mmCIF file of C-alpha atoms in Angstrom:
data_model
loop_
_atom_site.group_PDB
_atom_site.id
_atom_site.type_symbol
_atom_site.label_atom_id
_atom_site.label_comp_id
_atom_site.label_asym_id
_atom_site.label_seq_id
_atom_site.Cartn_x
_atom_site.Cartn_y
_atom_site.Cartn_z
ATOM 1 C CA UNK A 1 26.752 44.372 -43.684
ATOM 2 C CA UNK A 2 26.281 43.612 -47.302
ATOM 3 C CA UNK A 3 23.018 44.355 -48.802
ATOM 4 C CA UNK A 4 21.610 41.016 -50.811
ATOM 5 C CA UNK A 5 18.678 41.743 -53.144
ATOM 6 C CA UNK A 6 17.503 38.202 -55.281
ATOM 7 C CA UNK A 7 17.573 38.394 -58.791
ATOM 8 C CA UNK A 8 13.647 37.551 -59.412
ATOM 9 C CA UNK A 9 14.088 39.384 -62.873
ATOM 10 C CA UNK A 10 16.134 41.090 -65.632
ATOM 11 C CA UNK A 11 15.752 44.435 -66.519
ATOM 12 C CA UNK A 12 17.586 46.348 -69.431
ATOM 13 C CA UNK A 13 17.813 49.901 -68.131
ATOM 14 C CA UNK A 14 18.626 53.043 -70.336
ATOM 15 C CA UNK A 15 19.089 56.237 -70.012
ATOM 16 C CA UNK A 16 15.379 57.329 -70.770
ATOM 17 C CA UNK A 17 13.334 54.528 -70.532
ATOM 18 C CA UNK A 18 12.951 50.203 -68.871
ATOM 19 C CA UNK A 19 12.496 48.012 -71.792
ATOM 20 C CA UNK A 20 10.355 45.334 -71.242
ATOM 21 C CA UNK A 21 9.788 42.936 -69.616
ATOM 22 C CA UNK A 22 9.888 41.280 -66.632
ATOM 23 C CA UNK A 23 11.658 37.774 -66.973
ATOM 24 C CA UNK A 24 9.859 34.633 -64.478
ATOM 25 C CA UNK A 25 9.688 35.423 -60.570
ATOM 26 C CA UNK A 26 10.678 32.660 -58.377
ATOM 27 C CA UNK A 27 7.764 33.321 -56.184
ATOM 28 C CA UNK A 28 8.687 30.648 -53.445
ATOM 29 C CA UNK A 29 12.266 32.615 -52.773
ATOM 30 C CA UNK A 30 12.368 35.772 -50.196
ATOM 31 C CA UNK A 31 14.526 38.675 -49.869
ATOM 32 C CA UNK A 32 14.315 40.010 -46.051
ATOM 33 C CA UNK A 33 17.662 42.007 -46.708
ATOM 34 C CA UNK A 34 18.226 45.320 -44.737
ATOM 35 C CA UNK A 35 21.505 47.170 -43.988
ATOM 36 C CA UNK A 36 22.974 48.362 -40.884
ATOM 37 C CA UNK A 37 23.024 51.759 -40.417
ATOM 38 C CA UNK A 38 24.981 54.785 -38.823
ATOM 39 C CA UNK A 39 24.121 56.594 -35.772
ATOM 40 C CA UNK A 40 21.571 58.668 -36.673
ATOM 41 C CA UNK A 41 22.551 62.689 -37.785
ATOM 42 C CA UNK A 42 20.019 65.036 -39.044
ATOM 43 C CA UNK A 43 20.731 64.488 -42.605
ATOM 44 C CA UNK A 44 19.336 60.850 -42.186
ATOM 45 C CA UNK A 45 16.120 61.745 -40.413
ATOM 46 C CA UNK A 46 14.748 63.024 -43.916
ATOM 47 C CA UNK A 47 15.469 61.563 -47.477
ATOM 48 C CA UNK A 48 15.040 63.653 -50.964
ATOM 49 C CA UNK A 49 12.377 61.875 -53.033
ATOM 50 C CA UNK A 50 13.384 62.944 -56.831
ATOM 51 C CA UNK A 51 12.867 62.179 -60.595
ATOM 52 C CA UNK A 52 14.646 64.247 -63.049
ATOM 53 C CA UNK A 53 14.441 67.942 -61.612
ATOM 54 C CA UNK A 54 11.588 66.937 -59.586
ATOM 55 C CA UNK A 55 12.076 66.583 -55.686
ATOM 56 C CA UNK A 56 10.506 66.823 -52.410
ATOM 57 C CA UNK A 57 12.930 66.255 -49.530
ATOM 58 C CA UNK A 58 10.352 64.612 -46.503
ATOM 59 C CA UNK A 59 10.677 63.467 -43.132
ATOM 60 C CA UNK A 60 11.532 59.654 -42.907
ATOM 61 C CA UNK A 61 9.281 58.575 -40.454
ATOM 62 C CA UNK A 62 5.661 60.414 -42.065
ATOM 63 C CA UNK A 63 2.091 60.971 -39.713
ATOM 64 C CA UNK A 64 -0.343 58.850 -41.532
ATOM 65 C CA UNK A 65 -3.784 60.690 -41.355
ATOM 66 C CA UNK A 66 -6.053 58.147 -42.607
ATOM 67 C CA UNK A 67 -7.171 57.676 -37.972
ATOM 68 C CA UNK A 68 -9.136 61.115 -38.952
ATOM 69 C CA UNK A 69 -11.402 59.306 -41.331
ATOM 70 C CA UNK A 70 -13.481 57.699 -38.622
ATOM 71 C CA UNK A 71 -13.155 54.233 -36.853
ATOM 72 C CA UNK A 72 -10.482 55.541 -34.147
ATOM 73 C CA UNK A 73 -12.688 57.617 -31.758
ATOM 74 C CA UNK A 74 -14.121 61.052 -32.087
ATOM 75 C CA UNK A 75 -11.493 63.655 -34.026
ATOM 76 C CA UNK A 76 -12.084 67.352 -32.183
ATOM 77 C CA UNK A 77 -10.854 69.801 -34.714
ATOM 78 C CA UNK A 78 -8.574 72.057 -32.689
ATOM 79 C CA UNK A 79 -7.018 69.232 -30.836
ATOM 80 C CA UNK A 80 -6.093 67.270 -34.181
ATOM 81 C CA UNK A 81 -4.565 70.531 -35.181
ATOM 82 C CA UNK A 82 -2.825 71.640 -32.022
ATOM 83 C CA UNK A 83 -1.822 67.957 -32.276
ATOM 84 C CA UNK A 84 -0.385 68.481 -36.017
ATOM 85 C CA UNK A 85 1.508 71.363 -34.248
ATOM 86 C CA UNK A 86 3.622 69.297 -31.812
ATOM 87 C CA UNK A 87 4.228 66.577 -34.092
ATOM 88 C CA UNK A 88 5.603 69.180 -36.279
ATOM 89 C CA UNK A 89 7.225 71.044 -33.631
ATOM 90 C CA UNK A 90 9.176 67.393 -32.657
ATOM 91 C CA UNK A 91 10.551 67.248 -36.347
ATOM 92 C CA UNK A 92 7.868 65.087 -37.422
ATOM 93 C CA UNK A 93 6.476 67.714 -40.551
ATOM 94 C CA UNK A 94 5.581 65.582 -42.665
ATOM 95 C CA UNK A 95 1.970 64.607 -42.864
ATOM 96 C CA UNK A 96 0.129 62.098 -45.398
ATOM 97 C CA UNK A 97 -3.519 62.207 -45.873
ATOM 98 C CA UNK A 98 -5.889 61.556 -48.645
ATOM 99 C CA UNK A 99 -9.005 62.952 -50.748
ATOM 100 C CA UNK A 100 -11.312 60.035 -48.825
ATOM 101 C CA UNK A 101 -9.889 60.464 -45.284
ATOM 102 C CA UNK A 102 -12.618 62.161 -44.026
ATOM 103 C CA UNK A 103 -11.551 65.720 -43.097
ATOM 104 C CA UNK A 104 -7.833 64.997 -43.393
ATOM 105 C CA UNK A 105 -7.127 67.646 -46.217
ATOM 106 C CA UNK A 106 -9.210 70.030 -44.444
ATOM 107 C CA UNK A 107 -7.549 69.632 -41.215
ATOM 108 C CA UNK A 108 -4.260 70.067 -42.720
ATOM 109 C CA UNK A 109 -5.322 73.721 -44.476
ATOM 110 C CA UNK A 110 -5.874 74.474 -40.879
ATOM 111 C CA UNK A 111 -2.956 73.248 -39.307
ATOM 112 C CA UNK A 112 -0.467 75.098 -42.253
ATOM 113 C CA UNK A 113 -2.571 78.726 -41.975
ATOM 114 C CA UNK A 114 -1.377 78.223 -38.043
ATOM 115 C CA UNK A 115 2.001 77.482 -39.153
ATOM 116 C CA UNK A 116 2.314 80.523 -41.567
ATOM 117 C CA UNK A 117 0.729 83.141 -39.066
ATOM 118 C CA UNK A 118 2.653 81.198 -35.407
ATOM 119 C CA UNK A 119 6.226 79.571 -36.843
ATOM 120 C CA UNK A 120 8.960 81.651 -38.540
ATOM 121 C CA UNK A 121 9.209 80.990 -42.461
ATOM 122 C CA UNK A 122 12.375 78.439 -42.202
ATOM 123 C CA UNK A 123 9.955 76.317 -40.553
ATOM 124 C CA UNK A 124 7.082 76.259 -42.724
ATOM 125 C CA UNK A 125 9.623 74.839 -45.536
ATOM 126 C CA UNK A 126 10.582 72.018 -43.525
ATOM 127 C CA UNK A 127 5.989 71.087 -43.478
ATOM 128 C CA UNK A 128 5.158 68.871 -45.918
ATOM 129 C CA UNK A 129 1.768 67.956 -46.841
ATOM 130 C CA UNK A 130 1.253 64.341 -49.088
ATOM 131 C CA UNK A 131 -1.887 63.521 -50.402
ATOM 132 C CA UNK A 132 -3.612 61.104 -52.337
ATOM 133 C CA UNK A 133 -6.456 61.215 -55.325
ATOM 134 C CA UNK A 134 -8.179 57.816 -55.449
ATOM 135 C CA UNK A 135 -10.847 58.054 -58.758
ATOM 136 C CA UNK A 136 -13.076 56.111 -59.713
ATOM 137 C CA UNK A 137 -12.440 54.078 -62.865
ATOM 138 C CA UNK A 138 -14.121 56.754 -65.474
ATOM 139 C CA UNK A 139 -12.667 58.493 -68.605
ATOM 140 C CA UNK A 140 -9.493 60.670 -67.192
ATOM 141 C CA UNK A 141 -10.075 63.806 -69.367
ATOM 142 C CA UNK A 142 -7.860 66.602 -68.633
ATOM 143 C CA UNK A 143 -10.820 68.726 -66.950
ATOM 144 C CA UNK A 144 -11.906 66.220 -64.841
ATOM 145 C CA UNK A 145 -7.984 65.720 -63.646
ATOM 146 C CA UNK A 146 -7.764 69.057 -63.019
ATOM 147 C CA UNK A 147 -10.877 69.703 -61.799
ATOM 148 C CA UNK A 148 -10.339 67.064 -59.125
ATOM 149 C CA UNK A 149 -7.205 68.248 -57.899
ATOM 150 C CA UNK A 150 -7.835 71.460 -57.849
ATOM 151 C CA UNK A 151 -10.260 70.124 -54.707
ATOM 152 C CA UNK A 152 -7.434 69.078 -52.621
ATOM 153 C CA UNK A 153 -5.721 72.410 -53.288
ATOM 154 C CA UNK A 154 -8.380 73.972 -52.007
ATOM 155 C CA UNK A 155 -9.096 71.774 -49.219
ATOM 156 C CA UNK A 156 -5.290 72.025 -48.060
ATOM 157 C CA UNK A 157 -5.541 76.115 -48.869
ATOM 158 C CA UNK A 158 -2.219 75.579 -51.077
ATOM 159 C CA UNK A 159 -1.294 76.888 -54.692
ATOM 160 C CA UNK A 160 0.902 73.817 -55.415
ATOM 161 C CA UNK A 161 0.252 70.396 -53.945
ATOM 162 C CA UNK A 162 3.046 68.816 -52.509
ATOM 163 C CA UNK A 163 2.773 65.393 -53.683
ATOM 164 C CA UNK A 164 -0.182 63.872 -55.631
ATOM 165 C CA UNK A 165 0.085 60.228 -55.121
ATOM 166 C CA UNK A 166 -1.980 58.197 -57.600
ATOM 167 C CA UNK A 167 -4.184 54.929 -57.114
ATOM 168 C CA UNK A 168 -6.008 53.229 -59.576
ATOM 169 C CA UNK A 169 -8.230 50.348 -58.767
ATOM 170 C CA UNK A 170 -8.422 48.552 -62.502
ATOM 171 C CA UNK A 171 -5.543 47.664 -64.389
ATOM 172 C CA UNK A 172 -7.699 46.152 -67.185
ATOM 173 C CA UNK A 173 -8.613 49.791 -67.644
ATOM 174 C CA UNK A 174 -5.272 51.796 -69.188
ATOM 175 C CA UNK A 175 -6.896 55.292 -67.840
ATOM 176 C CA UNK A 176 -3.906 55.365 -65.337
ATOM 177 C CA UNK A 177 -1.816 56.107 -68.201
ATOM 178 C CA UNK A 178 -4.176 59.223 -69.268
ATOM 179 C CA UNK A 179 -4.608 60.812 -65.387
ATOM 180 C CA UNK A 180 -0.497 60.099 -64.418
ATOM 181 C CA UNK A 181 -0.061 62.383 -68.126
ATOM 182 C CA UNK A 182 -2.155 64.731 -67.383
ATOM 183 C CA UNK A 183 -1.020 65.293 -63.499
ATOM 184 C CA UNK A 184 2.631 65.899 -64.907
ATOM 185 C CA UNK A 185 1.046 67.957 -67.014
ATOM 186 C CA UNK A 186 -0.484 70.013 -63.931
ATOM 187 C CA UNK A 187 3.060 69.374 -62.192
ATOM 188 C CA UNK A 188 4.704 71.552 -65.220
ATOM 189 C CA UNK A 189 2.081 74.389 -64.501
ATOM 190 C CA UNK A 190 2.845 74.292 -60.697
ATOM 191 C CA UNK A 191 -0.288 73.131 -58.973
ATOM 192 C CA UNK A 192 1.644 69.888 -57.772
ATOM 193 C CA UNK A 193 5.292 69.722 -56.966
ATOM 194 C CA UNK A 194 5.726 66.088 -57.413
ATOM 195 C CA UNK A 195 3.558 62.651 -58.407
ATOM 196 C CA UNK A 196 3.921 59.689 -57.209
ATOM 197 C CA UNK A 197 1.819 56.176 -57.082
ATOM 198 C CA UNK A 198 0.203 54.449 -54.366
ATOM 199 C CA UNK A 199 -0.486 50.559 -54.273
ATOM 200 C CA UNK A 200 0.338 50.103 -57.791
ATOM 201 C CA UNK A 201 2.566 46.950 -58.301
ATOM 202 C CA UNK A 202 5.520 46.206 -60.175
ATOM 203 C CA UNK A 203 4.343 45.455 -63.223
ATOM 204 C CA UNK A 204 2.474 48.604 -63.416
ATOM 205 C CA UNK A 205 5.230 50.845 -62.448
ATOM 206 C CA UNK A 206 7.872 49.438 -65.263
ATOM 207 C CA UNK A 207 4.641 50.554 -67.402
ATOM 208 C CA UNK A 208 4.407 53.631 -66.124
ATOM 209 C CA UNK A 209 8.557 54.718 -66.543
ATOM 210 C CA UNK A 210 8.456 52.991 -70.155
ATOM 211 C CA UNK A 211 5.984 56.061 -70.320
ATOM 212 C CA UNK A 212 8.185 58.411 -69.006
ATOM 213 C CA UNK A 213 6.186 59.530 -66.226
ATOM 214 C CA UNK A 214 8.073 61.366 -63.203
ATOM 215 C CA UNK A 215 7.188 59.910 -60.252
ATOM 216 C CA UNK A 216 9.229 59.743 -57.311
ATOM 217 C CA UNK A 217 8.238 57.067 -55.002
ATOM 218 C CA UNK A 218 5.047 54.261 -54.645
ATOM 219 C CA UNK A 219 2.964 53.720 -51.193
ATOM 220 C CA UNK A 220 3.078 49.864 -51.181
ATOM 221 C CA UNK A 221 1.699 48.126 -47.505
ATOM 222 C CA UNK A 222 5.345 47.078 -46.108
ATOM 223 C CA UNK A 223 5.913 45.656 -42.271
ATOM 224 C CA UNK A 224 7.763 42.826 -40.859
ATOM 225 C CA UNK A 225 5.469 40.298 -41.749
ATOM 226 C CA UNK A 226 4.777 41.381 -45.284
ATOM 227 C CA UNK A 227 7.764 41.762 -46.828
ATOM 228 C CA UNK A 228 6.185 41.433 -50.490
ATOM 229 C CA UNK A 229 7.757 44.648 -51.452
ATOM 230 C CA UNK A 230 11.489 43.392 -51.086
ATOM 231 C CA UNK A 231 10.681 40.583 -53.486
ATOM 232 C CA UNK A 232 9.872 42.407 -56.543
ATOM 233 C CA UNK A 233 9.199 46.185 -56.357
ATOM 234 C CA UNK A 234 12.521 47.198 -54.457
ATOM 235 C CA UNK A 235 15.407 45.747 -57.021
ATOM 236 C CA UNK A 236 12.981 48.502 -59.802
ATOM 237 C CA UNK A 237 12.803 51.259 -57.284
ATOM 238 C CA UNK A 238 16.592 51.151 -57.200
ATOM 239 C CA UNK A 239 17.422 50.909 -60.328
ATOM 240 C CA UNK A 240 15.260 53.717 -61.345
ATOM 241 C CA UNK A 241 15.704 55.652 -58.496
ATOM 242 C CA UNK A 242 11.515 55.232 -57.193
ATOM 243 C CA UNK A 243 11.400 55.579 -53.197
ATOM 244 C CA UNK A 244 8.857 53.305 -51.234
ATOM 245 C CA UNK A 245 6.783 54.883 -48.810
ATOM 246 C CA UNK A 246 5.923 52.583 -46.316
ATOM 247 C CA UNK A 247 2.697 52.010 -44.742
ATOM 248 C CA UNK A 248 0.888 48.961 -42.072
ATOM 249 C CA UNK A 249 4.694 48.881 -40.891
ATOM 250 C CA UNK A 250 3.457 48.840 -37.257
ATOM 251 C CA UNK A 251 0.316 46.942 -38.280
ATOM 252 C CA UNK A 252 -2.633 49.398 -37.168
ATOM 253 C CA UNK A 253 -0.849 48.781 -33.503
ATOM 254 C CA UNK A 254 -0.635 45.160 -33.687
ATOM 255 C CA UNK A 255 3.614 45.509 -33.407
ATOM 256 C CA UNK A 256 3.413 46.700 -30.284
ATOM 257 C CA UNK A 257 3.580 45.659 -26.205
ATOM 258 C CA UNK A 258 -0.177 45.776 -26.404
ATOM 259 C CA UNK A 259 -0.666 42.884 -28.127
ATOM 260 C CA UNK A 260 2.772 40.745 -26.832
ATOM 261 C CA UNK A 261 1.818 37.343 -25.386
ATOM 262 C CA UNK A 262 -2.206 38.097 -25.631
ATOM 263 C CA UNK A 263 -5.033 35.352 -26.858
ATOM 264 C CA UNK A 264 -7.681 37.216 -28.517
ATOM 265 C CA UNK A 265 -9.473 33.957 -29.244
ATOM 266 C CA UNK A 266 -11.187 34.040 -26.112
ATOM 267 C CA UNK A 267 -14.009 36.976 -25.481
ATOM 268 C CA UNK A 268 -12.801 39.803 -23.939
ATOM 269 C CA UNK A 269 -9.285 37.912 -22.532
ATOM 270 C CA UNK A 270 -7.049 40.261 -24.332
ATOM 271 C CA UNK A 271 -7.088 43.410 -26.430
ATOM 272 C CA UNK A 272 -10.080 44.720 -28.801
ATOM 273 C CA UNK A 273 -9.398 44.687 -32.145
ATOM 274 C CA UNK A 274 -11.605 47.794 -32.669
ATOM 275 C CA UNK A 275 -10.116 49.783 -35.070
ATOM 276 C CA UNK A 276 -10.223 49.497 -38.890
ATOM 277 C CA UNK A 277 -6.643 49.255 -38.691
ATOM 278 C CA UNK A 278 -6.349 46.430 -36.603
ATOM 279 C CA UNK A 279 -8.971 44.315 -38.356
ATOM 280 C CA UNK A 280 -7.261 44.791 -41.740
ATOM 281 C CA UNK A 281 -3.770 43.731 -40.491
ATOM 282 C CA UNK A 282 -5.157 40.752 -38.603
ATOM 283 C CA UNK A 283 -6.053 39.415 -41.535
ATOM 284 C CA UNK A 284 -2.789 39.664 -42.701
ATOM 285 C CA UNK A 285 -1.409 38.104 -39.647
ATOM 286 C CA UNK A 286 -4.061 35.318 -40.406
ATOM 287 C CA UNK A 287 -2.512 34.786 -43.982
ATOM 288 C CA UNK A 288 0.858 34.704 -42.148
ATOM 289 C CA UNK A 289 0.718 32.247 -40.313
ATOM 290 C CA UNK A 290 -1.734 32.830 -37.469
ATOM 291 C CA UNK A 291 -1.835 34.408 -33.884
ATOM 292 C CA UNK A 292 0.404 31.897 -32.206
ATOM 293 C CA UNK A 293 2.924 32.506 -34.844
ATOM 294 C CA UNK A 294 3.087 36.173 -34.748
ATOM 295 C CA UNK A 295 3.290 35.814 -30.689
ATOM 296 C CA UNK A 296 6.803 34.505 -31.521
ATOM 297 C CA UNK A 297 7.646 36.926 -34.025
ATOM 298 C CA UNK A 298 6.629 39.861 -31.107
ATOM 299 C CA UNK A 299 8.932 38.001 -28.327
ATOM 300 C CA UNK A 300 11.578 38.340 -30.835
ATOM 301 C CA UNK A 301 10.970 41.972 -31.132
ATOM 302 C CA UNK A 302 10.609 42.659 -27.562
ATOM 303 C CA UNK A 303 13.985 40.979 -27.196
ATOM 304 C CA UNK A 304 15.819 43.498 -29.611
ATOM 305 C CA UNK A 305 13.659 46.299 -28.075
ATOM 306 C CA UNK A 306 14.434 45.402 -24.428
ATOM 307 C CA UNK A 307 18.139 45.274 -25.785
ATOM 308 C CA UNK A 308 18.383 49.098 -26.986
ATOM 309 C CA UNK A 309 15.540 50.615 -24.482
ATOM 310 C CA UNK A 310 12.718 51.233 -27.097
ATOM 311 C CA UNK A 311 9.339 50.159 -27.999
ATOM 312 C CA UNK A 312 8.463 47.143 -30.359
ATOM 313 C CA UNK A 313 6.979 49.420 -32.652
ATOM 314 C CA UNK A 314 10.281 51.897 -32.967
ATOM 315 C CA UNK A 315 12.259 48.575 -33.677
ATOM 316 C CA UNK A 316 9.703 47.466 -36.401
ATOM 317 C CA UNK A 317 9.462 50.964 -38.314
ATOM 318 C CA UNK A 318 13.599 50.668 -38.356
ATOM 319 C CA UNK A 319 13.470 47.088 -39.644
ATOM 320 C CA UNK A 320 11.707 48.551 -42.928
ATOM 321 C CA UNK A 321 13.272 51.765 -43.203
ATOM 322 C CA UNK A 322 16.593 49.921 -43.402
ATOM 323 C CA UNK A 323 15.286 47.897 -46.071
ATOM 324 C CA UNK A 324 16.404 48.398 -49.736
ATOM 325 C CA UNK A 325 14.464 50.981 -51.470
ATOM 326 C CA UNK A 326 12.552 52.324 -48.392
ATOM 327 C CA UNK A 327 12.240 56.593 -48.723
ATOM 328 C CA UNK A 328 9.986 56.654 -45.579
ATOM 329 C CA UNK A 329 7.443 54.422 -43.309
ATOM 330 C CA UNK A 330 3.837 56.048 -42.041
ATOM 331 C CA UNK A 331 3.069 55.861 -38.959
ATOM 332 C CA UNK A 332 -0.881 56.767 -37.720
ATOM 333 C CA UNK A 333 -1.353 58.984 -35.481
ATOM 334 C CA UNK A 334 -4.838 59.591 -33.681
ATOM 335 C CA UNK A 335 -4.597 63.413 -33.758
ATOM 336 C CA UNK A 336 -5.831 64.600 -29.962
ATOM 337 C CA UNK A 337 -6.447 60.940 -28.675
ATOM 338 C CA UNK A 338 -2.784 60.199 -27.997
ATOM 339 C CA UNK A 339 0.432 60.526 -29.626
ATOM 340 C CA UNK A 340 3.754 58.526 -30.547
ATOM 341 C CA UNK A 341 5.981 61.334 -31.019
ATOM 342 C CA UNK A 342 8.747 59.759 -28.560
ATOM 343 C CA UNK A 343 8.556 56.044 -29.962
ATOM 344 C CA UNK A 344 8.871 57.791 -33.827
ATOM 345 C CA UNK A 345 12.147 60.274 -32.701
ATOM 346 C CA UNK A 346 13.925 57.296 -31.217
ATOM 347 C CA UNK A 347 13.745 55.375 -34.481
ATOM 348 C CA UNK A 348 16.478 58.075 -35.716
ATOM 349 C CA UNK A 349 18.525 57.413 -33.201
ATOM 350 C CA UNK A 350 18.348 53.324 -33.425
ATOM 351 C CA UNK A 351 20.852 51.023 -34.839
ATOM 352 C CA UNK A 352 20.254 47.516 -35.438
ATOM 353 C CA UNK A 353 23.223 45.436 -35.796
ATOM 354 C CA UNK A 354 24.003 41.973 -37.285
ATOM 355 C CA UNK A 355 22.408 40.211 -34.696
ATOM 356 C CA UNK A 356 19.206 41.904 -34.193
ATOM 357 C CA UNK A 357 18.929 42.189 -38.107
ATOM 358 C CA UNK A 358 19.249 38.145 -38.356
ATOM 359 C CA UNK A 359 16.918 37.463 -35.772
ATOM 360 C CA UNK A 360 13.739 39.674 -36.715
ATOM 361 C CA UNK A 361 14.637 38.287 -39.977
ATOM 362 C CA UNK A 362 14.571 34.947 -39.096
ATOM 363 C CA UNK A 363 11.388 35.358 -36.899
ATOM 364 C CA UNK A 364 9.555 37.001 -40.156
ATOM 365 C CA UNK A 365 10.459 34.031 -42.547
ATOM 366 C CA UNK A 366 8.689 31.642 -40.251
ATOM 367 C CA UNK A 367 5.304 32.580 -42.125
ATOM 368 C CA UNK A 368 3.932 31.904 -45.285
ATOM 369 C CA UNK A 369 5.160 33.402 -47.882
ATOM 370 C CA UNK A 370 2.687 37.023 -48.589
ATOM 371 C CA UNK A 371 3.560 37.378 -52.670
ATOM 372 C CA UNK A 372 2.528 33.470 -52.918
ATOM 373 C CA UNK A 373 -0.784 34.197 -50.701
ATOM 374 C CA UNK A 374 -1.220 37.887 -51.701
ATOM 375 C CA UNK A 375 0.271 38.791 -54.942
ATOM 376 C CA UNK A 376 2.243 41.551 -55.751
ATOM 377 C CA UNK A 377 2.120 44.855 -53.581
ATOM 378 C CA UNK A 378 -1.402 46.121 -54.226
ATOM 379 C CA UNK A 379 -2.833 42.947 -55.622
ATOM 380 C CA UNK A 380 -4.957 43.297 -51.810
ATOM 381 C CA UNK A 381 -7.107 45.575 -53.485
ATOM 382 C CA UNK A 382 -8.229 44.747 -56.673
ATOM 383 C CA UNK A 383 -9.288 40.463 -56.031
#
């Protein structure tokens, strides 16, 4: 099946640099394409994330840690880690945390000194540990760069960070520039192995490779029902090679049975939306197009699910990762509470064809338009 990706803008690529700049978007237009895939081999359950001699190869489907931060019940410490163990153990090594995720980084030193001392050393180079560095909007001096990641390396008891990805919450302020310089510059000394960008949007990131900065992919919010990142990021990330790493792409839970033909209007008739997770991404079903909406949206999923003997929520991380652009897509995982590891293995395994592809996609464009009611991917966070 042909991939189609709309034109919303021209960009004049060289060899070294984008110049600028980014023509009028037809913000009213959507581009929902996806391809058809193989049957799923080993190769395709990870993907190489690279940017000049720069790469990290990762685990498609990643365990989102930001469950251990607090909000999702009570994290025991050995049982998140023994947890960490079998999700490795199933092939799912790659783990994504943050500096503010409450003991993520810490957990994951843990869970990789248990890997060196209890798994042979071909194993502990498929592990890969992302994090993030969210700081506040203050003068990004080389010392306070370094100084600052220098925490997470010590947190996650490693001499070279896997992946620093990068969020800044003020575009008005050009620091971003200054930190993304000087953590390439900390890359080129080995205490990172790759940098990358979270929630910046597309605007941003054409600013950012004008500057020659390495990074290899951006952590943009990407699911079913917002599909902002297909409109505008993914036609840059391919033409200068940037991965998206996916996150929200089940929702906090929401694309799942659970929630299938439920009315959480009325007290206590259907699910709790008692997570952080869920509360966020009803609000994006609420800028959708409502509950009743998304009801029909899940039926439509169920359908395609029912058809190939998985879960709603293995059927709506494949939708994404077959979507143009798309490295990898998180998936949370409450380490000790429960697990997901047989919903995330069948995704590698799943092939949606022609059909299925048309009729999640024609499900999805029943709601409003997210880039017209949002803005671009990250614009969430800094209104």
């Amino acid at each position: 099946m042909a991939t189609v990706v709309s034109h919303h803008y021209s960009l004049f690529f060289t060899a070294t640099c984008f110049k600028s700049s980014i023509g009028t978007t037809r913000r009213g237009s959507r581009a929902n394409s996806v391809r058809c895939c193989s049957v799923s081999t080993a190769e395709n359950q990870s993907v190489k994330l690279s940017s000049g001699n720069d790469s990290l190869d990762i685990c498609r489907v990643l365990n989102g840690m930001w469950q251990t931060s607090g909000g999702w019940g009570r994290i025991d410490r050995d049982d998140a880690v023994d947890a960490m163990l079998r999700y490795a153990d199933a092939g799912l090594s790659t783990f994504d945390m943050a500096d503010h995720y409450g003991p993520a980084e810490d957990l994951y030193g843990i869970f990789i000194n248990r890997v060196r001392r209890e798994r042979p050393p071909e194993f502990l180079e498929k592990v890969r540990g992302l994090t993030k560095w969210v700081p506040p909007p203050v003068k990004m001096t080389r010392s306070f760069v370094s100084d600052s990641i220098n925490v997470s390396r010590k947190r996650m008891d490693v001499d070279s960070l896997d992946m620093l990805q990068f969020h800044w919450w003020d575009y008005s302020n050009p620091g971003y520039i200054d930190a993304l310089k000087h953590l390439t510059d900390l890359k080129d000394e080995g205490k990172i192995k790759t940098v990358a960008l979270t929630n910046f949007d597309t605007e941003r990131l054409q600013i950012i490779l004008e500057n020659e900065i390495p990074v290899v992919s951006n952590q943009v919010q990407h699911s079913i029902v917002d599909m902002r990142p297909q409109q505008r990021m993914a036609e840059l990330c391919q033409l200068s090679g940037v991965k998206l790493i996916t996150y929200g792409t089940v929702m906090g839970g929401l694309l799942s049975e659970k929630f299938l033909d439920t009315n959480i209007s009325i007290p206590f008739a259907g699910p709790a939306l008692n997570t952080p997770s869920l509360q966020k991404y009803k609000r994006m079903i609420d800028a959708w197009g409502g509950w009743g909406l998304f009801q029909g949206l899940l039926r439509t999923l169920k359908q395609v699910a029912n058809k190939h003997g998985v879960s709603i929520p293995t059927v709506a991380v494949k939708y994404i990762l077959d979507q143009p652009a798309v490295g990898g897509s998180m998936v949370g995982v409450r380490l000790g509470l429960s697990d997901h590891i047989q919903d995330c293995n069948a995704i590698f395994s799943l092939v949606l064809d022609e059909d299925d592809v048309n009729s999640i996609r024609e499900a999805s464009a029943k709601g409003k338009d997210l880039l017209n009611v949002i803005g671009d991917c990250g614009d969430e966070y800094r209104r």
